[in-house]
Short mmCIF file of C-alpha atoms in Angstrom, two decimals:
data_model
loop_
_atom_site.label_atom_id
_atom_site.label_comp_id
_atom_site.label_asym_id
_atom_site.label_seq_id
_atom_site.Cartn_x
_atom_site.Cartn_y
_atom_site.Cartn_z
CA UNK A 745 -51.22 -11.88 93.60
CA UNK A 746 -50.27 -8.17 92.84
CA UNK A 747 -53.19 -5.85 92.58
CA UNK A 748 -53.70 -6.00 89.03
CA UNK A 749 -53.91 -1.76 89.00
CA UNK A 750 -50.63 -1.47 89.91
CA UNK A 751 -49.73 -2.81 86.47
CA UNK A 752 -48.14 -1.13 83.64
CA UNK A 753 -49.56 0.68 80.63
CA UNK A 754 -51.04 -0.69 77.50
CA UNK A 755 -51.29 -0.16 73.68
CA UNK A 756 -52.77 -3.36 72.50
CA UNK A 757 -50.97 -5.93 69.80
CA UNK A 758 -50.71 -9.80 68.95
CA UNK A 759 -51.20 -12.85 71.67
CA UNK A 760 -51.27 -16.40 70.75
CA UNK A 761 -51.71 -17.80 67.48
CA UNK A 762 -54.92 -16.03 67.23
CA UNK A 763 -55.49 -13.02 68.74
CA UNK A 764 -54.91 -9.42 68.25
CA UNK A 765 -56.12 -6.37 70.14
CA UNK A 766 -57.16 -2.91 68.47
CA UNK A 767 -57.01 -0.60 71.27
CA UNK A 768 -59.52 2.01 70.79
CA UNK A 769 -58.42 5.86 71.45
CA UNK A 770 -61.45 6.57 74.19
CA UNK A 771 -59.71 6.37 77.19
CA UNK A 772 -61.11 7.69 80.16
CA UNK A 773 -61.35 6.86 84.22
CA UNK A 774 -63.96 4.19 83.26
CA UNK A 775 -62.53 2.97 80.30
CA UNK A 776 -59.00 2.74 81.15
CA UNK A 777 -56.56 2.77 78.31
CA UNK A 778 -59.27 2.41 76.06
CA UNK A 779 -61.74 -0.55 74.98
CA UNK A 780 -60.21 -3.70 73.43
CA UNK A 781 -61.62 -4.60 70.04
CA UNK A 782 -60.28 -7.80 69.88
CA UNK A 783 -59.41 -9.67 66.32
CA UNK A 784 -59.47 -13.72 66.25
CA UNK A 785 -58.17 -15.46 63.26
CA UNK A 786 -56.42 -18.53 62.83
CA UNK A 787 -53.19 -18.22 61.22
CA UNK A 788 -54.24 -20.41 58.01
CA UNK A 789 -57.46 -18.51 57.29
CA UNK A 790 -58.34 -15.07 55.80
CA UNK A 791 -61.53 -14.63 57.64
CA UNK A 792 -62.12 -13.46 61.36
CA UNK A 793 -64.43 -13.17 64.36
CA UNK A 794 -64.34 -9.33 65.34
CA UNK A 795 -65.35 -8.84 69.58
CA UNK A 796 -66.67 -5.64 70.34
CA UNK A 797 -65.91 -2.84 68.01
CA UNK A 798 -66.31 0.12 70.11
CA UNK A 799 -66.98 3.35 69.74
CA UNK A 800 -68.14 4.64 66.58
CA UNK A 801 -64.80 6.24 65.77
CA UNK A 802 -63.59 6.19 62.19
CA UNK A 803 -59.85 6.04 62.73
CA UNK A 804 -60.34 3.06 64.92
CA UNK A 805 -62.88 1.33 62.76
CA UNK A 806 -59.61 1.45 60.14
CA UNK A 807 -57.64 0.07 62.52
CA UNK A 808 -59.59 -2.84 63.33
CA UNK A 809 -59.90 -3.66 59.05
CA UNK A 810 -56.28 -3.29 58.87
CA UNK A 811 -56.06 -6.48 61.09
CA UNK A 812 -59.29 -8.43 60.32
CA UNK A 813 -59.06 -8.61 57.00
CA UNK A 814 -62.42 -10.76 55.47
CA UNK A 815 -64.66 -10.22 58.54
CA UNK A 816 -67.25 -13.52 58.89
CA UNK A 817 -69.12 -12.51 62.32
CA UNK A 818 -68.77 -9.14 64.76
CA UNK A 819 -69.66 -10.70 68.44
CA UNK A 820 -70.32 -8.45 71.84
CA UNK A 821 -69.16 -9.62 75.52
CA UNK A 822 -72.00 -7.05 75.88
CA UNK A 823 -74.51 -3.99 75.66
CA UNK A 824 -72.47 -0.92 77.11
CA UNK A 825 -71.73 1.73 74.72
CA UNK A 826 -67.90 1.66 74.75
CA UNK A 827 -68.07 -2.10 73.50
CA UNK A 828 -71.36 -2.11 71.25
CA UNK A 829 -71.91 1.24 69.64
CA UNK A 830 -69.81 0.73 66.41
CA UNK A 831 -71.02 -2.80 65.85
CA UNK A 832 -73.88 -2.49 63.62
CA UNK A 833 -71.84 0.25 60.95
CA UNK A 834 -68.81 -2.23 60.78
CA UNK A 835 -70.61 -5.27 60.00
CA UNK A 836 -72.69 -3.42 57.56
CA UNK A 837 -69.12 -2.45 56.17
CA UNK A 838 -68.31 -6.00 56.00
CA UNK A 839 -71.87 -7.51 55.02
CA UNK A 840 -71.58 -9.37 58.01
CA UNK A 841 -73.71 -10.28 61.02
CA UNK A 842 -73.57 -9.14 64.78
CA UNK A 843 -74.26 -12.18 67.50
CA UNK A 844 -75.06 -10.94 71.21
CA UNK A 845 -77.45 -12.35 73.93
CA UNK A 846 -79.79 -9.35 73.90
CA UNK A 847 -81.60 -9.09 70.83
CA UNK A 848 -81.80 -4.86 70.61
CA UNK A 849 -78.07 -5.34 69.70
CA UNK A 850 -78.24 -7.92 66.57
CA UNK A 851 -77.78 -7.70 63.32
CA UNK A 852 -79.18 -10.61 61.19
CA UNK A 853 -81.45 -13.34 62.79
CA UNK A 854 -78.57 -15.09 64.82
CA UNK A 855 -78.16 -14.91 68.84
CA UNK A 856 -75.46 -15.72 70.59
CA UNK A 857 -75.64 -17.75 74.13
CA UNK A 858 -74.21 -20.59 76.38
CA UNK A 859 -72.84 -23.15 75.14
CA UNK A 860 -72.46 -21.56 71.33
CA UNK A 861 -69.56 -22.70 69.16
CA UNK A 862 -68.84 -19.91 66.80
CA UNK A 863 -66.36 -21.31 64.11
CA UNK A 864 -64.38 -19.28 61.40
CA UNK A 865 -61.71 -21.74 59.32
CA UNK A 866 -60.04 -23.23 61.97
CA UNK A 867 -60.59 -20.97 64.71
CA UNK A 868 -63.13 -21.71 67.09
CA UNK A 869 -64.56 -19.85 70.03
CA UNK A 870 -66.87 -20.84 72.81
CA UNK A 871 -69.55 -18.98 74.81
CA UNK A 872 -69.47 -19.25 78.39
CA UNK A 873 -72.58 -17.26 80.31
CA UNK A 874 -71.41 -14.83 82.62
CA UNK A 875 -74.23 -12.52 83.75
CA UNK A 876 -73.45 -10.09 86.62
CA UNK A 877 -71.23 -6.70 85.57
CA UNK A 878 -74.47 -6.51 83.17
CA UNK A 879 -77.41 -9.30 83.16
CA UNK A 880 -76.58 -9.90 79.37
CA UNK A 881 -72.06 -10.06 79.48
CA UNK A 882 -70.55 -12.89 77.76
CA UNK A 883 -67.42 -14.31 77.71
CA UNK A 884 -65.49 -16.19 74.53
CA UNK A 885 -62.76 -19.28 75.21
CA UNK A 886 -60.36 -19.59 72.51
CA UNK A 887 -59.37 -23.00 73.30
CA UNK A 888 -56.62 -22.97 70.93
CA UNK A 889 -54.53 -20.25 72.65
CA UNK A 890 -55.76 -21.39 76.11
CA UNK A 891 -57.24 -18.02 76.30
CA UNK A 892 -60.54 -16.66 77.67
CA UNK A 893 -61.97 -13.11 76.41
CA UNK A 894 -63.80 -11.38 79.29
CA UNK A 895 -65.21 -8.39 78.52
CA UNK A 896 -65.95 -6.55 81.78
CA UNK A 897 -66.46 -9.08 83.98
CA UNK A 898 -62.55 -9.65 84.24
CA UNK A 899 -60.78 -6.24 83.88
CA UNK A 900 -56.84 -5.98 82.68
CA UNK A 901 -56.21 -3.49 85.21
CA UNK A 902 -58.21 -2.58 88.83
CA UNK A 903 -61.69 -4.26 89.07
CA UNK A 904 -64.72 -3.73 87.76
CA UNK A 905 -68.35 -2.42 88.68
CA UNK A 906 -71.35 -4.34 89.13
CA UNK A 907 -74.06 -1.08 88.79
CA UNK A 908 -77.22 -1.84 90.41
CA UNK A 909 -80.21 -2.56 89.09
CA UNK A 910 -78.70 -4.18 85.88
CA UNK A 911 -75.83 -5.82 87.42
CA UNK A 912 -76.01 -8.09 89.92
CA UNK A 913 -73.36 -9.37 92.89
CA UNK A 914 -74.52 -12.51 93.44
CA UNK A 915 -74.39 -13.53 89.32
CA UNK A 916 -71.68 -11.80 88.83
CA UNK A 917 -69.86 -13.90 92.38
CA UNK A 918 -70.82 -16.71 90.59
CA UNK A 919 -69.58 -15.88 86.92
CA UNK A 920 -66.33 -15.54 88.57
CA UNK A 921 -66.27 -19.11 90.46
CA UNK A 922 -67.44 -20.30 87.08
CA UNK A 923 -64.54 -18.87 85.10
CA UNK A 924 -62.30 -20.23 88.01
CA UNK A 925 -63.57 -23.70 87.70
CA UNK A 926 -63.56 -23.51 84.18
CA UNK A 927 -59.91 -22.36 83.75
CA UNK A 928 -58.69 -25.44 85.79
CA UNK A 929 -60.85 -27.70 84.27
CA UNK A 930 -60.20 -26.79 79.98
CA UNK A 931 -56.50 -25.45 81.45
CA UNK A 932 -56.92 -21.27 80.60
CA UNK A 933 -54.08 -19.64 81.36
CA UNK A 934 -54.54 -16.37 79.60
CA UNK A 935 -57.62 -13.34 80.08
CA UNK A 936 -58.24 -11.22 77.02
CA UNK A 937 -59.79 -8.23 78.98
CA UNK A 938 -62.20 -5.85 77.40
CA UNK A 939 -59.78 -3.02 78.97
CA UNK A 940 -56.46 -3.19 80.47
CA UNK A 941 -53.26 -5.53 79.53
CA UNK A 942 -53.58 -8.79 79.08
CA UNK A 943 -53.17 -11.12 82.06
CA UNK A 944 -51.25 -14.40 81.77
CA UNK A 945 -52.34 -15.84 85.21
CA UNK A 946 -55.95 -16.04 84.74
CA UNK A 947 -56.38 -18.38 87.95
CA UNK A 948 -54.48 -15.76 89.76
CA UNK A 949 -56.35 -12.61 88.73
CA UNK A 950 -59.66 -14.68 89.34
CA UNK A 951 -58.71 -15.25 92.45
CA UNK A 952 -57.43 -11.66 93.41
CA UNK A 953 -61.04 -10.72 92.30
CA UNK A 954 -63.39 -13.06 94.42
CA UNK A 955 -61.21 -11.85 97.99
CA UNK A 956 -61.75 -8.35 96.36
CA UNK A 957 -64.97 -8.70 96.43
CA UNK A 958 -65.38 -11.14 99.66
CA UNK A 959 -63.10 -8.06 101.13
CA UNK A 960 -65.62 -5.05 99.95
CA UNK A 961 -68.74 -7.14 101.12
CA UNK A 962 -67.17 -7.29 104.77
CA UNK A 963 -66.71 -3.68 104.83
CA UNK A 964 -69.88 -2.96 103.44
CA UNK A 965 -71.17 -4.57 106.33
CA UNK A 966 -68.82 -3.15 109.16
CA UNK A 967 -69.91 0.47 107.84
CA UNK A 968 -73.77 -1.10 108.34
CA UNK A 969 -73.24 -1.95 111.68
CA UNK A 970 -71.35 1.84 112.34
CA UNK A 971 -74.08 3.37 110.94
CA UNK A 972 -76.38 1.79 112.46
CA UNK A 973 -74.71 1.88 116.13
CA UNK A 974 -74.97 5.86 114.86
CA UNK A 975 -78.79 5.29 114.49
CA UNK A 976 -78.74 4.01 118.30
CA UNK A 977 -77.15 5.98 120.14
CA UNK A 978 -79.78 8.74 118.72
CA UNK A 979 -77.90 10.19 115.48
CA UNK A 980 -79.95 10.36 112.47
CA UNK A 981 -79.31 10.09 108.76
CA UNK A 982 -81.92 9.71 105.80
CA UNK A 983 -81.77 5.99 104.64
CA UNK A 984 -81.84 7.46 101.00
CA UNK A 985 -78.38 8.51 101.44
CA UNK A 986 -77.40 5.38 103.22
CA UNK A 987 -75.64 3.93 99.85
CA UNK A 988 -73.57 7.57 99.65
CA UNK A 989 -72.93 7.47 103.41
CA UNK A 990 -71.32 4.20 102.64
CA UNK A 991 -69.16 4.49 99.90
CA UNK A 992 -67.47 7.67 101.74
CA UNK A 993 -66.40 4.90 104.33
CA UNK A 994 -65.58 1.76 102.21
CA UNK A 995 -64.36 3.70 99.37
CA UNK A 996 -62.58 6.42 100.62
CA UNK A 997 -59.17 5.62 99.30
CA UNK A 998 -60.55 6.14 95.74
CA UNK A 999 -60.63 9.46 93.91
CA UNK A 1000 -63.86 10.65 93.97
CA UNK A 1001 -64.53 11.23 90.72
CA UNK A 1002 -65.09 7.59 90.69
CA UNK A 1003 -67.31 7.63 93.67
CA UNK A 1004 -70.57 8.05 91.44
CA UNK A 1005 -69.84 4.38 90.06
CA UNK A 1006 -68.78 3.22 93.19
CA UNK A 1007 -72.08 4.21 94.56
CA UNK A 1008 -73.88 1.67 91.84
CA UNK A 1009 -71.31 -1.07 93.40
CA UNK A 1010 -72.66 -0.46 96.54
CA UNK A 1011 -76.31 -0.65 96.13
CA UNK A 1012 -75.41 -4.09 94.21
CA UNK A 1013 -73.83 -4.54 97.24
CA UNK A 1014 -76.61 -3.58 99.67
CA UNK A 1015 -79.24 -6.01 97.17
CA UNK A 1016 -76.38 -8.99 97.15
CA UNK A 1017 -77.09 -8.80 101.56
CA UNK A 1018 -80.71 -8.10 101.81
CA UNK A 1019 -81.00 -10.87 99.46
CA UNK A 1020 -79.08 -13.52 101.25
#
């Protein structure tokens, strides 16, 4: 499969019978074209399921009404900022509820967890556990478009980070065989990514992202064993660096701005070994 960052650029619209995307205007390096706020609604039915509304920006907040219409539930793939901090002002607009696994982001007395059937008129969407890009990230199957949203953990475009201490490698490995297996199994063809285009080979981009990561591990390692050769042959370097030292090797092909995230990746990394 093509590197899904090679791929083109994005402004959002309708997918499916149910879905549309409200592309927030807060792009950035980490946010990519912007965060989707995605809209679910079955076609027959005035009310809809609102996921992740974003920042708290007015002009997108208008957006997102212009396509929800009667709003019956806001839900969050999960806690970052970029996703969550608009959630509690629009559902208070709409007298409406937000459902996320951590409580500190809730609005009313309902969670939101595995196995969860959230249903609005006809639409119905299912919660699928996928800790690892943060301990608390969800992500929502619309079984009726053959469609799964992803939040972070799948990304439209590039791949995504896994920042140590919250998020963890080996969850988030096994969030992504668990998507896999799910997509074959309920037949998913389609990811709804929290940034980035949508991707209509979901198998394929799933599988692009466990050899990603399978390919980072094994140079995280190869840089171990240069380093440590280093440390043999009588060179020094403080340990306390040793994540930084890393990341100049495995990730030098990526603009440095990016390095301080990359950095977060690697100590996730550097956990995901000691631990196994």
């Amino acid at each position: 499969m093509t590197d899904p960052a090679t791929g083109p650029g994005w402004t959002g619209g309708s997918f499916g019978d149910t879905g549309t995307c409200v592309l927030a205007p807060n792009a950035d390096v980490m946010t990519l074209d912007g965060t989707n706020t995605w809209v679910l609604r079955d076609r027959d039915s005035s009310r809809s399921v609102v996921v992740d509304p974003g920042p708290s920006i007015d002009a997108h907040l208008d957006a997102i009404d212009a396509a929800a219409g009667d709003v019956a539930v806001v839900l969050l793939t999960h806690h970052h900022a970029d996703h969550s901090e608009a959630a509690r002002e629009y559902a208070e607009r709409h007298g409406c509820g937000v459902r996320a696994l951590d409580p500190a982001y809730r609005l009313g007395s309902e969670g939101l967890g595995e196995g969860d059937v959230v249903a609005v008129g006809g639409l119905e969407v299912h919660v699928v556990a996928t800790p690892g890009h943060t301990s608390d990230s969800l992500s929502f199957v619309v079984p009726q478009d053959r469609a799964v949203l992803t939040g972070d953990t799948v990304l439209g475009r590039g791949t995504t980070v896994v920042a140590h201490p919250d998020g963890q490698l080996g969850a988030y490995l096994s969030s992504l065989q668990r998507l896999h297996a799910l997509c074959g199994e309920q037949g998913i063809t389609t990811v709804w990514p929290g940034h980035g285009p949508v991707i209509d080979d979901a198998l394929g981009a799933l599988d692009f992202y466990l050899a990603h990561r399978q390919q980072r591990l094994d140079q995280v390692r190869s840089a171990l064993r240069d380093l440590h050769a280093v440390e043999r042959e009588g060179g020094t370097f403080p340990h306390e660096t040793l994540p930084r030292a890393i990341v100049e090797v495995v990730y030098a092909d990526v603009d440095p701005v990016l390095w301080g995230a990359a950095e977060l990746s690697v100590r996730a990394q550097l956990a995901y070994l000691t631990e196994g």
